[in-house]
Coordinates of C-alpha atoms in Angstrom, one line a residue:
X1 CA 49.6 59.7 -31.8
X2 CA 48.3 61.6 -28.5
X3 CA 45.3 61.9 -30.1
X4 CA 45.0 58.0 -30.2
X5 CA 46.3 57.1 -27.0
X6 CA 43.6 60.2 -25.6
X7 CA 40.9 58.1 -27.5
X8 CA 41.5 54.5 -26.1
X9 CA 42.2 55.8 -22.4
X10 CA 38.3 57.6 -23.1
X11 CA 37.0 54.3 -23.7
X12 CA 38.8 52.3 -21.4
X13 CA 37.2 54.8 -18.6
X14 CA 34.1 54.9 -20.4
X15 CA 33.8 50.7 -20.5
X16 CA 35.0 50.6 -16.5
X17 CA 32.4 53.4 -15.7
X18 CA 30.0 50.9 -17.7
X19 CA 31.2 47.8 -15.9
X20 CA 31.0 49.6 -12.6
X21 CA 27.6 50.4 -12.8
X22 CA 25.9 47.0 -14.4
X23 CA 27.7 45.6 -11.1
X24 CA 25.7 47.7 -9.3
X25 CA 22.8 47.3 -10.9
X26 CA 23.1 43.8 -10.8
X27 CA 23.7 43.4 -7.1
X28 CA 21.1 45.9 -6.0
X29 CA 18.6 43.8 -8.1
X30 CA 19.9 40.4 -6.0
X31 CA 22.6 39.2 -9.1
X32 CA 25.9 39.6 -6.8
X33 CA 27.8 35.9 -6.5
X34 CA 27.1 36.1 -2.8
X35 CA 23.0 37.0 -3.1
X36 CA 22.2 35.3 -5.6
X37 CA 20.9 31.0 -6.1
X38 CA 21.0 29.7 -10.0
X39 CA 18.4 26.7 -10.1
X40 CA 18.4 24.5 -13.1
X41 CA 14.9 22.1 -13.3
X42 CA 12.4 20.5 -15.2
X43 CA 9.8 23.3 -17.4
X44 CA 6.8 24.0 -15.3
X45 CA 8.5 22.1 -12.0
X46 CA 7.9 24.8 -9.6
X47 CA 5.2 27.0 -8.3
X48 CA 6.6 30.5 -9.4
X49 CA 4.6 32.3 -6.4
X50 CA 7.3 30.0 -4.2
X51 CA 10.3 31.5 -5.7
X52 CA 9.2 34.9 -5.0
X53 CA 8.1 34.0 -1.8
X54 CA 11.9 32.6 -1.5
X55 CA 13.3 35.9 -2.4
X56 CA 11.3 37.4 0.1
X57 CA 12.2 35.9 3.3
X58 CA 15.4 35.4 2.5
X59 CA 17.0 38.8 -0.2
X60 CA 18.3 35.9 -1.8
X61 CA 17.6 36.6 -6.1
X62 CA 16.8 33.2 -8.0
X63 CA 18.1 32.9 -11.1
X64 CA 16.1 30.3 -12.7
X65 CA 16.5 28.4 -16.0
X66 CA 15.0 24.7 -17.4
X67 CA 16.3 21.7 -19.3
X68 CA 13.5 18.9 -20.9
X69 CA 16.1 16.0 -20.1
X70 CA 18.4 14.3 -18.2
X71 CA 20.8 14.2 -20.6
X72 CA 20.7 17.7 -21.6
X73 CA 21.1 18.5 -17.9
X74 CA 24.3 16.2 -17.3
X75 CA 25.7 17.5 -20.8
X76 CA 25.2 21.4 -19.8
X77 CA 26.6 21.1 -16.4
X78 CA 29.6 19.0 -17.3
X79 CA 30.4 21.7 -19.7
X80 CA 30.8 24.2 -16.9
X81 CA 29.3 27.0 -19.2
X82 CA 26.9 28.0 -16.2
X83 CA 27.8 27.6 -12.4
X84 CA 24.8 25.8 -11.3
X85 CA 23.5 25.9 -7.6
X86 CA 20.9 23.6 -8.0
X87 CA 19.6 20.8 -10.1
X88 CA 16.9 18.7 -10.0
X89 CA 17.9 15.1 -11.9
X90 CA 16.4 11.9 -11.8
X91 CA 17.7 8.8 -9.7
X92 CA 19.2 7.0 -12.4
X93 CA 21.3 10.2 -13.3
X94 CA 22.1 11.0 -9.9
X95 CA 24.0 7.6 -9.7
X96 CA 25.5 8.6 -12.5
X97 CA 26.8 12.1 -11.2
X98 CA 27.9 10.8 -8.5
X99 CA 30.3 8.3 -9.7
X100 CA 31.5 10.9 -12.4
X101 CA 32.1 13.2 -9.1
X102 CA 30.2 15.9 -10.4
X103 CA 27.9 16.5 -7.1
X104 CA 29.1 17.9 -3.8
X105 CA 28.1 16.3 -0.8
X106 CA 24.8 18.0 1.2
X107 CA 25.6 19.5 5.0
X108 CA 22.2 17.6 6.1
X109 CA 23.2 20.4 9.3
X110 CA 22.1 23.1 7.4
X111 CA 18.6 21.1 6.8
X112 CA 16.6 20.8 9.4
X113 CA 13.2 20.3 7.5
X114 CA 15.1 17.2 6.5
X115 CA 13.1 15.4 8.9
X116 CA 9.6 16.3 6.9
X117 CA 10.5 13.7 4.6
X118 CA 9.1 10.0 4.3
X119 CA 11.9 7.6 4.9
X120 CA 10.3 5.1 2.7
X121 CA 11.9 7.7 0.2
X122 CA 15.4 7.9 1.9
X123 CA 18.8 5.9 1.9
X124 CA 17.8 4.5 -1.9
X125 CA 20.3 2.9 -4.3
X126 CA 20.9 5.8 -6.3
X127 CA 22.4 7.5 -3.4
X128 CA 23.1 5.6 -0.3
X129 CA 22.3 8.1 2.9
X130 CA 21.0 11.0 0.7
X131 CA 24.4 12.5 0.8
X132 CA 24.1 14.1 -2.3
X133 CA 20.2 14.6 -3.0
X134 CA 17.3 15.1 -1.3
X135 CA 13.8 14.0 -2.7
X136 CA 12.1 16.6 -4.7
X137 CA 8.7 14.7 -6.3
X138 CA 8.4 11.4 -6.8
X139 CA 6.1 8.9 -9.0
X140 CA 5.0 6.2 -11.3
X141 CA 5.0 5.5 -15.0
X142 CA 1.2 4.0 -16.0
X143 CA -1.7 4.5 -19.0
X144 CA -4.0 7.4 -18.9
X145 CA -7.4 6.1 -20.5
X146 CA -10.4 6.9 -21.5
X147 CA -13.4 4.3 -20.6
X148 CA -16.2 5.8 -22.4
X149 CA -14.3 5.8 -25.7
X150 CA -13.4 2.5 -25.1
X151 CA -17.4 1.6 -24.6
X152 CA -16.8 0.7 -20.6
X153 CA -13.2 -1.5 -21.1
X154 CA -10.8 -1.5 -17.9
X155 CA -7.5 -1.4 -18.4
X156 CA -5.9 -3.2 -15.7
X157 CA -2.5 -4.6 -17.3
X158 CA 0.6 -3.8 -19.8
X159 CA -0.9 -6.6 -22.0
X160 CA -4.4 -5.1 -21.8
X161 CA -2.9 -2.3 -24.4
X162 CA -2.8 -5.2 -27.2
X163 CA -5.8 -5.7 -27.4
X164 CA -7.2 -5.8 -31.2
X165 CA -10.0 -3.1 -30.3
X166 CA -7.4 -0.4 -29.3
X167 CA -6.4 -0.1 -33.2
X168 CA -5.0 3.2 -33.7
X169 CA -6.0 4.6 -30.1
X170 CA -2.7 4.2 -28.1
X171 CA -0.1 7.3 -27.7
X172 CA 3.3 6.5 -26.3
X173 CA 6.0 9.1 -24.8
X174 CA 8.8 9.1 -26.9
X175 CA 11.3 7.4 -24.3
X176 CA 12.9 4.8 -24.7
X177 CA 13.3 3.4 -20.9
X178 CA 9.7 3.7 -20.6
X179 CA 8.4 1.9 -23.6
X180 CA 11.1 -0.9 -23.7
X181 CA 10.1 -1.0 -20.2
X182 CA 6.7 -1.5 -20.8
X183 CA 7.9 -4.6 -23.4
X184 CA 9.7 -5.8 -20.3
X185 CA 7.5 -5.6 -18.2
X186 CA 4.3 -7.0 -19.9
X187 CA 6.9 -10.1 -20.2
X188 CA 7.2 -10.3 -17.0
X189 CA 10.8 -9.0 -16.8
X190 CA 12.5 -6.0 -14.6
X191 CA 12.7 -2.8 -16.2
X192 CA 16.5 -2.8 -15.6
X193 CA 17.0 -5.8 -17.9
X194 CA 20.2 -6.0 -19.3
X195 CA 19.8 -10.1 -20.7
X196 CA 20.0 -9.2 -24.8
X197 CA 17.6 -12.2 -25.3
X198 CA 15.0 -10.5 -23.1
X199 CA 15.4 -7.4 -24.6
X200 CA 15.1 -8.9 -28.0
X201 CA 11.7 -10.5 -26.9
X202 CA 10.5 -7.3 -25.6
X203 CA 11.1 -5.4 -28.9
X204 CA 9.7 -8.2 -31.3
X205 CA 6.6 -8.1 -28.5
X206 CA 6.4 -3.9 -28.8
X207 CA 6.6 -4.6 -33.1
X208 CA 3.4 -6.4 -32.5
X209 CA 1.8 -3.1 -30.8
X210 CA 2.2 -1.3 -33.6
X211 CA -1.2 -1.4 -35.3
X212 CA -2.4 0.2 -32.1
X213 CA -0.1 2.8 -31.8
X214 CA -1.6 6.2 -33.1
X215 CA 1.6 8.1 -32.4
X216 CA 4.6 8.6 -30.3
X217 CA 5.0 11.7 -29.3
X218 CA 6.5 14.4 -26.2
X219 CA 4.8 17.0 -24.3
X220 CA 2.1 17.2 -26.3
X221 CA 0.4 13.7 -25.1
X222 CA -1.3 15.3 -22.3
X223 CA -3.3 18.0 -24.7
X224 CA -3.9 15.1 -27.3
X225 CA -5.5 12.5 -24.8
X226 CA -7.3 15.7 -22.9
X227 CA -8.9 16.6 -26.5
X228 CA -10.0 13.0 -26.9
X229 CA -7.4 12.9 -29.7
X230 CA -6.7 8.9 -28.6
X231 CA -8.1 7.1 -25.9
X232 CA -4.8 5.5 -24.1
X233 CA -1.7 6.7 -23.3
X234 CA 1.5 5.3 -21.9
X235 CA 2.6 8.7 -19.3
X236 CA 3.8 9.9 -16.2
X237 CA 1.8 9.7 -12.8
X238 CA 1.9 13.9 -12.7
X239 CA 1.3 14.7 -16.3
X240 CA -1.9 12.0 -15.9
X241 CA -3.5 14.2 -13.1
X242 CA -2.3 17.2 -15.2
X243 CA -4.4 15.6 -18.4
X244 CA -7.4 14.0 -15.5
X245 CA -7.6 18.0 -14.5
X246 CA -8.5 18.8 -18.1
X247 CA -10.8 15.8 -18.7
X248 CA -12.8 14.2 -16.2
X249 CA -13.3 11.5 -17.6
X250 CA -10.5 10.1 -18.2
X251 CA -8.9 7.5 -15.6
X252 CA -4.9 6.3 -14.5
X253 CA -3.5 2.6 -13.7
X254 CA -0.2 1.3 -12.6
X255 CA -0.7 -1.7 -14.1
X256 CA -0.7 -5.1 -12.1
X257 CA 2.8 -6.5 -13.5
X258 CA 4.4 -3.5 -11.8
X259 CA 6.3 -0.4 -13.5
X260 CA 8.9 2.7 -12.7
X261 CA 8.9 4.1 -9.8
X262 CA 10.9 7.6 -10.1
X263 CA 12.5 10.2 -8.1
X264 CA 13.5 13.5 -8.9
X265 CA 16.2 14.9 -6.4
X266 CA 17.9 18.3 -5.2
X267 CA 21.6 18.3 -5.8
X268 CA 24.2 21.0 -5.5
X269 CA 26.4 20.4 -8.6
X270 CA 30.2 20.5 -7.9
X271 CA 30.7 24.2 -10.1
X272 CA 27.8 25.9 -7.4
X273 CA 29.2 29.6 -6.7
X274 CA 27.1 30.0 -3.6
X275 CA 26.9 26.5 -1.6
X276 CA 25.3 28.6 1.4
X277 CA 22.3 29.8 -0.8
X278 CA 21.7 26.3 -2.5
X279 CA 21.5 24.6 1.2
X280 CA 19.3 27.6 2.2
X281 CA 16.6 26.9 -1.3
X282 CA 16.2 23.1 -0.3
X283 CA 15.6 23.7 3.3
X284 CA 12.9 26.3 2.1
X285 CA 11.6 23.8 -0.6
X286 CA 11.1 21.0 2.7
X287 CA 8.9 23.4 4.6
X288 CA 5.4 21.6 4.6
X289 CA 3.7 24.4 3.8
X290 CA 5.8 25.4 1.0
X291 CA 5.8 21.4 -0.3
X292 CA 1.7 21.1 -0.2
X293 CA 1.7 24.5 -2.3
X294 CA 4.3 23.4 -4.9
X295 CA 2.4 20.1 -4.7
X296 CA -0.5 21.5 -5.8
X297 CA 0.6 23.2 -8.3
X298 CA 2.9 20.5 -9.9
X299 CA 0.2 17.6 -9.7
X300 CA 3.2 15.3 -9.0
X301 CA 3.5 13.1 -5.6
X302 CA 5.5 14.7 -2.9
X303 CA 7.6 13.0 -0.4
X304 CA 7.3 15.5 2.1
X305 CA 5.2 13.4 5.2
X306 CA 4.6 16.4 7.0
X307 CA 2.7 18.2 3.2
X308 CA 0.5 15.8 3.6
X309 CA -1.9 17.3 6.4
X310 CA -2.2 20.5 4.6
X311 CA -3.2 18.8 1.1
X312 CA -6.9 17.6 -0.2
X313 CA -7.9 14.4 2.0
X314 CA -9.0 12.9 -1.6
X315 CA -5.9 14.0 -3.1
X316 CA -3.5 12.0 -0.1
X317 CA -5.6 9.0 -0.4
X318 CA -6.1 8.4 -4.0
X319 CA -4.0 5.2 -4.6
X320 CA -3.8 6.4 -8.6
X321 CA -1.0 8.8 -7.1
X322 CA 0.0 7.5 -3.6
X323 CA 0.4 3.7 -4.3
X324 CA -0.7 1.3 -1.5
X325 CA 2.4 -0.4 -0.4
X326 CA 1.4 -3.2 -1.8
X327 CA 1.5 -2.2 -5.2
X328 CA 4.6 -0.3 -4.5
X329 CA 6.6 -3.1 -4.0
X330 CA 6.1 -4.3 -7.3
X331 CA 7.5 -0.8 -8.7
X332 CA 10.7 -0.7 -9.9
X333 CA 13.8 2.2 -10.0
X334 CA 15.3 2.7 -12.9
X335 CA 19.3 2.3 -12.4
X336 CA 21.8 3.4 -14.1
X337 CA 22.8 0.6 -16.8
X338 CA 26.2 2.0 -18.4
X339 CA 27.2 3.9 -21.8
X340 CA 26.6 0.3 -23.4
X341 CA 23.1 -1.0 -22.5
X342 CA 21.7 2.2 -22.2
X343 CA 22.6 2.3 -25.4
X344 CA 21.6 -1.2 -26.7
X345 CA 18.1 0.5 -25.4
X346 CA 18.2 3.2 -27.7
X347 CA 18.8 1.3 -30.4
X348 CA 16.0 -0.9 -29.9
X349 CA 13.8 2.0 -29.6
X350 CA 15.0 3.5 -32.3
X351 CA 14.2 0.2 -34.2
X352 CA 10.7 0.0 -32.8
X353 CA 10.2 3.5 -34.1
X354 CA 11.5 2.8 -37.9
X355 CA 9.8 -0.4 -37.8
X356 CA 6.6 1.2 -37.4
X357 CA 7.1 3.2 -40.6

């Protein structure tokens, strides 16, 4: 019996001995609760010299992992598994979090570069005085073509793409907001429709695409339409100047009926350990300097004014990417439509999809 009691009080001292020194490993490489930032974003989202650089100036270590949705975002953090510092959702989703109360309000105190961002971009819908987020990159949902596989064609509109010569050339990204919304809007109808019949019309419109459609598809759009794989595609404003950057020839529209305009935002989820470091990874992500480098690495649109002057002149002024306000007003937000319709939207898609097969 003293043998056995000897042989678990060994391994309790061994396992505290053990425990002692990973905490101490941990903390002297920056992984102590009080030194330490968790970010969760997009893949690819962030210039990785930045976060260094953020560790840096500040001995603060950034812990730094990804989602490829909203959804999968919202799901992980309401499940409390990891205690989150900082995400990085989209408007519609931040309207959501906030009325699930899963977001902590922002000390806009503790962020003076605050005032380095456009207020065209400020007090939106989603979230009425920026109390929770703060704009991270913003953009616009259009087609990526290629004129000289199309023999010189312009694409101009959302009813351009059905067009019986584009048989078998058009790639879609597999969302359903965006291509229902493209239905919508080629009818003339806001992205944020919730009228059934308008929906209906959209769909039985989209059915009609379907000779064109090559494939619908996720990340790998932008390598298929830089290999020349198709000649259209329905994307993102930042993943067409990822694909333009590959392929020169290829060109990007917002088309003329009008389309998304998105936002991704900073928030600091309501499980963040460290409150102090999140406010502290913002304010640092606002520096001009630090926004025109992550800019340029990203490709997206920033909404820092003050980047602006330290970016390409042809970059700033290229309308493809910074809308004139013109065209801006005819871009919509996407809002947050409720468990219901956003689910009468799947199901459409979802519909589209099978009836393609």
């Amino acid at each position: 019996m003293n043998k056995l009691v000897r042989f678990f009080l060994f391994i309790a001292v061994v396992s505290a001995v053990l425990l002692y020194m990973i905490s101490s490993l941990n903390a002297s490489q920056g992984y102590s609760g009080g030194n330490t930032v968790t970010v969760f974003n997009w893949g690819d989202y962030i210039d990785p010299d930045l976060i260094k650089k953020f560790e840096k100036e500040t001995g603060i270590k950034v812990i730094y992992e990804t989602f490829d949705s909203n959804e999968a975002m919202m799901t992980k953090i309401e499940q409390g598994g990891t205690n989150y510092d900082i995400a990085v959702p989209s408007e519609y989703m931040i309207d959501k979090m906030r009325h699930e109360d899963l977001l902590l309000p922002l000390d806009h105190s503790k962020l003076p570069n605050l005032k380095h961002i456009d207020k065209r971009f400020m007090d939106l819908p989603f979230d009425p005085e920026n109390k929770y987020s703060i704009p991270y990159f913003w953009g616009t949902v259009g087609i990526v073509y290629n004129p000289k596989m199309l023999h010189g064609k312009e694409i101009t509109s959302w009813n351009d793409l059905w067009d019986s010569d584009l048989k078998n050339e058009i790639l879609l990204t597999d969302g359903a907001r965006e291509v229902i919304g493209m239905g919508l809007n080629s009818l003339g109808y806001s992205l944020n429709d919730t009228n059934k019949q308008h929906l209906l019309e959209a769909k039985e419109k989209l059915d009609k695409l379907t000779p064109n459609i090559k494939a619908i598809v996720g990340d790998e759009i932008k390598m298929l339409l830089a290999n020349q794989e198709a000649s259209v595609g329905l994307v993102w404003s930042g993943d067409a100047s990822e694909i333009m950057s590959e392929n020169e020839d290829l060109d990007y529209v917002v088309p003329k009926e009008g389309s998304n305009l998105w936002f991704d935002n900073m928030v600091i989820p309501k499980t963040a350990k460290n409150v102090e470091a999140a406010h502290k990874f913002i304010n640092f992500m606002l520096d001009p300097k630090v926004a025109a480098q992550n800019t340029d690495y990203v490709g997206y649109s920033t909404p820092n004014k003050s980047a602006l002057k330290y970016m390409p002149k042809e970059v700033v002024e290229d309308e493809r990417f910074y809308p004139s306000p013109e065209l801006t007003e005819k871009l919509e937000v996407y809002k947050n439509l409720g468990k219901k319709n956003l689910a009468y939207y799947n199901e459409l898609f979802l519909q589209f999809k099978m009836h393609r097969k």
